[in-house]
PDB file of C-alpha atoms in Angstrom:
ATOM      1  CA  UNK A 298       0.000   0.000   0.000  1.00  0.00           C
ATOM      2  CA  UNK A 299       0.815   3.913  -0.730  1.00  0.00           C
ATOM      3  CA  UNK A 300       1.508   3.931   3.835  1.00  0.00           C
ATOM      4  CA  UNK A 301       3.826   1.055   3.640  1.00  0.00           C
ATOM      5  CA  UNK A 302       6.038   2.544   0.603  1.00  0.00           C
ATOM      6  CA  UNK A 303       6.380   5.719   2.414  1.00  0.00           C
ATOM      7  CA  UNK A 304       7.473   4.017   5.653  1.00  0.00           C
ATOM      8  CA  UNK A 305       9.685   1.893   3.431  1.00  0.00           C
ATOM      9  CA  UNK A 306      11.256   5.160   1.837  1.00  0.00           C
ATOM     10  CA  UNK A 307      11.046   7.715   4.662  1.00  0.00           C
ATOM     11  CA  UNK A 308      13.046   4.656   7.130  1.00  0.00           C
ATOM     12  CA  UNK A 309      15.443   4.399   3.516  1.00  0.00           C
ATOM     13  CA  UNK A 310      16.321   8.336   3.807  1.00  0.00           C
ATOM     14  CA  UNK A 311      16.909   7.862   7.238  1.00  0.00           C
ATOM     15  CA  UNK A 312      19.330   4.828   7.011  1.00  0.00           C
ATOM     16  CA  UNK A 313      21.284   6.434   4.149  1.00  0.00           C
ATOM     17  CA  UNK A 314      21.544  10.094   6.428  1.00  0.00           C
ATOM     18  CA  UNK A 315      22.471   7.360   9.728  1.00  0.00           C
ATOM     19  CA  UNK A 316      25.324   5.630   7.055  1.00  0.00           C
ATOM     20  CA  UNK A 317      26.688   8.894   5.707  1.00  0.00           C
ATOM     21  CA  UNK A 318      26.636  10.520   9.566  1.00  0.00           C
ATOM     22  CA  UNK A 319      28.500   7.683  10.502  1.00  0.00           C
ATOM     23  CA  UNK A 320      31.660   7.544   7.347  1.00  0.00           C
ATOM     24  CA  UNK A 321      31.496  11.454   8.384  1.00  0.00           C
ATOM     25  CA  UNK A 322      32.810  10.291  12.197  1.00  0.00           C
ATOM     26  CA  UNK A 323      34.836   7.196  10.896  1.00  0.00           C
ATOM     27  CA  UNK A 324      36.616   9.804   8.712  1.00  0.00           C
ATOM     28  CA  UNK A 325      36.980  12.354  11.217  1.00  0.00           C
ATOM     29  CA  UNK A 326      38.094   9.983  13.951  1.00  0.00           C
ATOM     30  CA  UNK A 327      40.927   8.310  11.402  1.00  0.00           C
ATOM     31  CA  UNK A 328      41.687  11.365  10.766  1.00  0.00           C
ATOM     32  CA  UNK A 329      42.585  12.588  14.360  1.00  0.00           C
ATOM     33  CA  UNK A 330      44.194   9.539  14.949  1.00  0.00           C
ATOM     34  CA  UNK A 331      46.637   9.721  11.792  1.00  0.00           C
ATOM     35  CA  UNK A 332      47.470  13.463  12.755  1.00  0.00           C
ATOM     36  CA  UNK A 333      48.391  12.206  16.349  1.00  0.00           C
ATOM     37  CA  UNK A 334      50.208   9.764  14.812  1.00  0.00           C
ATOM     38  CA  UNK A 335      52.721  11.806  13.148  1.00  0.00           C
ATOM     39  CA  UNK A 336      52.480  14.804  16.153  1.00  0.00           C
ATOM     40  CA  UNK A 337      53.866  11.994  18.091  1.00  0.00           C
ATOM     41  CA  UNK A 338      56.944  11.251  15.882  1.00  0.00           C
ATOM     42  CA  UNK A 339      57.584  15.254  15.095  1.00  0.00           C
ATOM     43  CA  UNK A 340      57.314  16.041  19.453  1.00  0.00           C
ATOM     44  CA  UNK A 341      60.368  12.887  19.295  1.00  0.00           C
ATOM     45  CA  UNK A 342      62.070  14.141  16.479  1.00  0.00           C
ATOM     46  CA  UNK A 343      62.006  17.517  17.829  1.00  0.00           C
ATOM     47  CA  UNK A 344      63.072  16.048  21.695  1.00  0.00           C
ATOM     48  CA  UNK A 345      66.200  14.188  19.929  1.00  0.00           C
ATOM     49  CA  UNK A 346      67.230  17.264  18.046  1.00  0.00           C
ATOM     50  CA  UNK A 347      66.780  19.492  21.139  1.00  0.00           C
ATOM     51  CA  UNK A 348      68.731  17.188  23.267  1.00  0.00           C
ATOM     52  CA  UNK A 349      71.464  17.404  20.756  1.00  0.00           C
ATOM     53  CA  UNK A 350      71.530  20.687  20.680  1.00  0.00           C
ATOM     54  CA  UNK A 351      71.644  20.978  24.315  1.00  0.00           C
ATOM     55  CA  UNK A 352      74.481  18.557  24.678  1.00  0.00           C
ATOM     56  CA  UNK A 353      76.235  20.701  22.426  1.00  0.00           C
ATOM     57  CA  UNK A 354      75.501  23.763  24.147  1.00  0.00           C
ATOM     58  CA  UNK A 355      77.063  22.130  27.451  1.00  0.00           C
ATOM     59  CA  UNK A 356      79.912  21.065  25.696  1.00  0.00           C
ATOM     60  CA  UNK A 357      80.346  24.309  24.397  1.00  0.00           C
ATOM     61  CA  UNK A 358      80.600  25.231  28.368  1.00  0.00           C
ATOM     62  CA  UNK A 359      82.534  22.414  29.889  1.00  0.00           C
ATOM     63  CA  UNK A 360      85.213  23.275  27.025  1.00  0.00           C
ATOM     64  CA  UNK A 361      85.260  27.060  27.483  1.00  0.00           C
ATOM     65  CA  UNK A 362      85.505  26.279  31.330  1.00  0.00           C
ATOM     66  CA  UNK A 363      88.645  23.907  30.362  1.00  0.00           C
ATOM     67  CA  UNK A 364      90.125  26.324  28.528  1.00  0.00           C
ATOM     68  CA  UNK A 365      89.521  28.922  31.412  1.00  0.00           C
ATOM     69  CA  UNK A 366      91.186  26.611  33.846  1.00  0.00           C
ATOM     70  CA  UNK A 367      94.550  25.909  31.434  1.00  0.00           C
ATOM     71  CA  UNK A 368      94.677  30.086  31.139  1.00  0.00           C
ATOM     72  CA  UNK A 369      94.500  30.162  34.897  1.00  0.00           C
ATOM     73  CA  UNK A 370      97.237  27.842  34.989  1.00  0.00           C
ATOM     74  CA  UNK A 371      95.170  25.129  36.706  1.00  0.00           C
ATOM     75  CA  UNK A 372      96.022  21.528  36.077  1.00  0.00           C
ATOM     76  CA  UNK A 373      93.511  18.874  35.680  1.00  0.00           C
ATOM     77  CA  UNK A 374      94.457  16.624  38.202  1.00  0.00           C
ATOM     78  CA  UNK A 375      93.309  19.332  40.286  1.00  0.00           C
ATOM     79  CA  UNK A 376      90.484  17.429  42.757  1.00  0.00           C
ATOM     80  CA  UNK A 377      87.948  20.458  42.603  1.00  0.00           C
ATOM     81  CA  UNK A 378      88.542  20.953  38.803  1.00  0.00           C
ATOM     82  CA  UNK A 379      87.736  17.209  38.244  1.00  0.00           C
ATOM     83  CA  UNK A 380      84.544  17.735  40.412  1.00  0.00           C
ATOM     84  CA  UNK A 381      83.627  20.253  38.555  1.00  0.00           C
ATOM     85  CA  UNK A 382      84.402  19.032  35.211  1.00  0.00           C
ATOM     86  CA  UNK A 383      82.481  15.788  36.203  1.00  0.00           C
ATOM     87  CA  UNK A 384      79.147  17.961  37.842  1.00  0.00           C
ATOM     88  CA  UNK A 385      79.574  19.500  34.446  1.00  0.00           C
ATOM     89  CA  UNK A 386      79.213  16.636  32.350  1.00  0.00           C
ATOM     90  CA  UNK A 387      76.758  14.766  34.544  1.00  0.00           C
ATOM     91  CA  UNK A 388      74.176  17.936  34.473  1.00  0.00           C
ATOM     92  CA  UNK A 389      74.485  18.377  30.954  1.00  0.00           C
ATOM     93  CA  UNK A 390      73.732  14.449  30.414  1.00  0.00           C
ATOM     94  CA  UNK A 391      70.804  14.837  32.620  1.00  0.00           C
ATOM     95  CA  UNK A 392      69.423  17.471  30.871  1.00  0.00           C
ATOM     96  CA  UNK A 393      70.122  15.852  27.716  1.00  0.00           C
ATOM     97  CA  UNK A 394      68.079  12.922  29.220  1.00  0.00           C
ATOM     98  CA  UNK A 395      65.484  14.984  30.450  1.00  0.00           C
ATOM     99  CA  UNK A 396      64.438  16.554  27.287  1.00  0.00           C
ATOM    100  CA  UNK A 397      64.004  12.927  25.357  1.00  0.00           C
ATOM    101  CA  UNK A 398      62.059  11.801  28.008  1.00  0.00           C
ATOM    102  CA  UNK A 399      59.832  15.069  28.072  1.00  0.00           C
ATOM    103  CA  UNK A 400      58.977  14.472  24.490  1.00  0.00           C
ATOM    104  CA  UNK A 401      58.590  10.637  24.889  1.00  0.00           C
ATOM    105  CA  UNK A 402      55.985  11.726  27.120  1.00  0.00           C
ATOM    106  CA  UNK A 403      54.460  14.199  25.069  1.00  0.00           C
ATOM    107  CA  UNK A 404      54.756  11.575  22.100  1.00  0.00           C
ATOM    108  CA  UNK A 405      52.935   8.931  24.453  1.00  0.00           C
ATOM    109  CA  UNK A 406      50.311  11.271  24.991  1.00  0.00           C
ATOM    110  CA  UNK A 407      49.639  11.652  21.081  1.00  0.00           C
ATOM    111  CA  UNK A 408      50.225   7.632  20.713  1.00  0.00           C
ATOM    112  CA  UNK A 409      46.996   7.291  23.096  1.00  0.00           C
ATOM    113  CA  UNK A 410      45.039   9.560  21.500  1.00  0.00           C
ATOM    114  CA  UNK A 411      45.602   7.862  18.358  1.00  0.00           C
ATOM    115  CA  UNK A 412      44.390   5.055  19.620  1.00  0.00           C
ATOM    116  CA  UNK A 413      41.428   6.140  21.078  1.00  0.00           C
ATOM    117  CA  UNK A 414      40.282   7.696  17.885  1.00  0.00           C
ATOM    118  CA  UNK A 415      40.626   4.420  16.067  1.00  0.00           C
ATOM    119  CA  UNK A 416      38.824   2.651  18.832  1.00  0.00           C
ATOM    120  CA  UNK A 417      35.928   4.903  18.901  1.00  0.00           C
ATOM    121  CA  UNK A 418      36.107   4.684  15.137  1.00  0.00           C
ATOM    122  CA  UNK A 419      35.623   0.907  15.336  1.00  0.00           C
ATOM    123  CA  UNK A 420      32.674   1.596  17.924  1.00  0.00           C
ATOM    124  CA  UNK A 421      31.200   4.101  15.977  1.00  0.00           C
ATOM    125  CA  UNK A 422      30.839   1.362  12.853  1.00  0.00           C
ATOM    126  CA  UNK A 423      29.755  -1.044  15.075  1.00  0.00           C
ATOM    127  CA  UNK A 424      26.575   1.292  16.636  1.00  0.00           C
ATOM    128  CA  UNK A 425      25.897   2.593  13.087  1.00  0.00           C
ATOM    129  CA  UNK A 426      25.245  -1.541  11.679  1.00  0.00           C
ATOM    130  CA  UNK A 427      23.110  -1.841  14.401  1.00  0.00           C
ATOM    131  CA  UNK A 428      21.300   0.948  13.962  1.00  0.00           C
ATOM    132  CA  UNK A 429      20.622   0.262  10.434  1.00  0.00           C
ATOM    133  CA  UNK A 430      18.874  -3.317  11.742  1.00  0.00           C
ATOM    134  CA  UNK A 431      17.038  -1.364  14.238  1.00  0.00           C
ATOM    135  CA  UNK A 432      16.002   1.122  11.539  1.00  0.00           C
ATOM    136  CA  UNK A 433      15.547  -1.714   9.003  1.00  0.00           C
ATOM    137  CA  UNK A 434      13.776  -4.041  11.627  1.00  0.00           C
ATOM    138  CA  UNK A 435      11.741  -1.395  13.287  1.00  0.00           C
ATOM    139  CA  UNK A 436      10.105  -0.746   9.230  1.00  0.00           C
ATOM    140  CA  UNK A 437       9.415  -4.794   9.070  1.00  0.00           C
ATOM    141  CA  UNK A 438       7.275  -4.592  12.579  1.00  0.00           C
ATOM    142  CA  UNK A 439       5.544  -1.268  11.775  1.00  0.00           C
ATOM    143  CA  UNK A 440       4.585  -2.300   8.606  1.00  0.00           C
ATOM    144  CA  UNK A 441       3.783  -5.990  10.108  1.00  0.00           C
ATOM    145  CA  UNK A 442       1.148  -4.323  12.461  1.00  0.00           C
ATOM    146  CA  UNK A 443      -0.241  -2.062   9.994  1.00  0.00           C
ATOM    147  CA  UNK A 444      -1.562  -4.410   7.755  1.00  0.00           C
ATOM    148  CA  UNK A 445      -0.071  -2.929   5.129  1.00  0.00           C
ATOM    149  CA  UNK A 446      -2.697  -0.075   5.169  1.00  0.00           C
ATOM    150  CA  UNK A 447      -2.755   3.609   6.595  1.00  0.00           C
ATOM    151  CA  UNK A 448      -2.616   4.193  10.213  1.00  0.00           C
ATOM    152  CA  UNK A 449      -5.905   5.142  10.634  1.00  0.00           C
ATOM    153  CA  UNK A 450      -7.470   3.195   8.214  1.00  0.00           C
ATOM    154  CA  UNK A 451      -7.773  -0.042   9.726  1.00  0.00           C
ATOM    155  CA  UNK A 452      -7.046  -3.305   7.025  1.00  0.00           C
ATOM    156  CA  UNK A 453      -9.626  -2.841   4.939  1.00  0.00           C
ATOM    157  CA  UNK A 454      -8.967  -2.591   1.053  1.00  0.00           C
ATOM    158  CA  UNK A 455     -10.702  -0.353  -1.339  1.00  0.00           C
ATOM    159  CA  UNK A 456      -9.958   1.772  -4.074  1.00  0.00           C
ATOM    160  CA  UNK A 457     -10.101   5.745  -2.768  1.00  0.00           C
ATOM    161  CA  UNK A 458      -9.385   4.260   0.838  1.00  0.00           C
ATOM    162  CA  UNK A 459     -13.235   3.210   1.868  1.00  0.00           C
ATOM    163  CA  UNK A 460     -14.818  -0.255   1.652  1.00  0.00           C
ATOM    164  CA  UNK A 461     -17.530   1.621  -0.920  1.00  0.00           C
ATOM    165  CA  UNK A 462     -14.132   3.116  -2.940  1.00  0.00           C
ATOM    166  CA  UNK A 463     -15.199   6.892  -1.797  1.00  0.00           C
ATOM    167  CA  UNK A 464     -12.414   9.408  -1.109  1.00  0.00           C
ATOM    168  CA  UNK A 465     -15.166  11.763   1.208  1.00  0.00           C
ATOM    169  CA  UNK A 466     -16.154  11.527   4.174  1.00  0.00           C
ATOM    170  CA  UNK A 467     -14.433   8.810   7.621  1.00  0.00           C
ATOM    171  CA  UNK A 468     -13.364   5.708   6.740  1.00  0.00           C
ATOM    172  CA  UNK A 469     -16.053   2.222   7.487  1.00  0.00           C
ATOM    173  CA  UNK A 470     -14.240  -0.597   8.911  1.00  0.00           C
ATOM    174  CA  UNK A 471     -16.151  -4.077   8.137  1.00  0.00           C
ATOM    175  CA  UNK A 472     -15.928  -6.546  10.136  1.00  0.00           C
ATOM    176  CA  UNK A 473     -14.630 -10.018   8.926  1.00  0.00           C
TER     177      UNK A 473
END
């Protein structure tokens, strides 16, 4: 009947708009999680080179300090300029250290994110299928317990939607 077709295509338009909502999010969530994939190799990338320039820096230092210590005439073997020189090194390896680990954090941080796009990506898929059989099924059952006939018209069959074929006037359910 003319009620059950539109049921059929309204619940159609709606499962097509539910299926292109949900490739919208799938996109949009792969999306996010490809971007935090590569934020989390450029924050590494960017902790190695910054710990190399660092270590550089401090080398820079612990050599000018050297050279200090030869123009003052003191000798290495010196206790307090081996303390030094070793404090020296040792802080400028921990700060070397520091700044990888600061951006394996930060790249740990965009590593999880990544993977909680992709895993509400998944779940997203997952709620839009069964969606679609709830749309799909909930059709079947409406149209099941319509008769296949208007909602007010009861299941009756006629041509202008009375028993008597008239389009005027309230419907005239039969019984039988």
């Amino acid at each position: 009947s003319a009620w059950a077709m539109l049921m059929a295509a309204g619940t159609g338009a709606k499962m097509y708009g539910d299926i292109q909502t949900a490739k919208s999010r799938i996109r949009s969530l792969k999306d996010e999680a490809r971007i935090a994939e590569q934020n989390a190799i450029l924050v590494r990338e960017q902790a190695e080179f910054d710990a190399k320039k660092q270590s550089l820096a401090a080398g820079q230092i612990i050599s000018e300090t050297i050279t200090g210590y030869a123009a003052a005439g003191v000798t290495s073997e010196s206790g307090s300029v081996l303390s030094v020189l070793a404090n020296s090194y040792a802080n400028a390896e921990l700060d070397r250290l520091s700044i990888i680990h600061g951006g394996d954090i930060r790249s740990l941080n965009y590593v999880n994110e990544a993977i909680s796009a992709r895993r509400e990506a998944k779940a997203t898929k997952k709620a839009a299928i069964l969606n679609l059989l709830s749309s799909g099924l909930g059709m079947g059952a409406s149209a099941v317990s319509q008769g296949g006939s208007s909602p007010k018209g009861g299941g009756y069959t006629g041509g202008g939607g009375t028993p008597s074929g008239s389009t005027y006037g309230p419907p005239k359910r039969t019984m039988g």
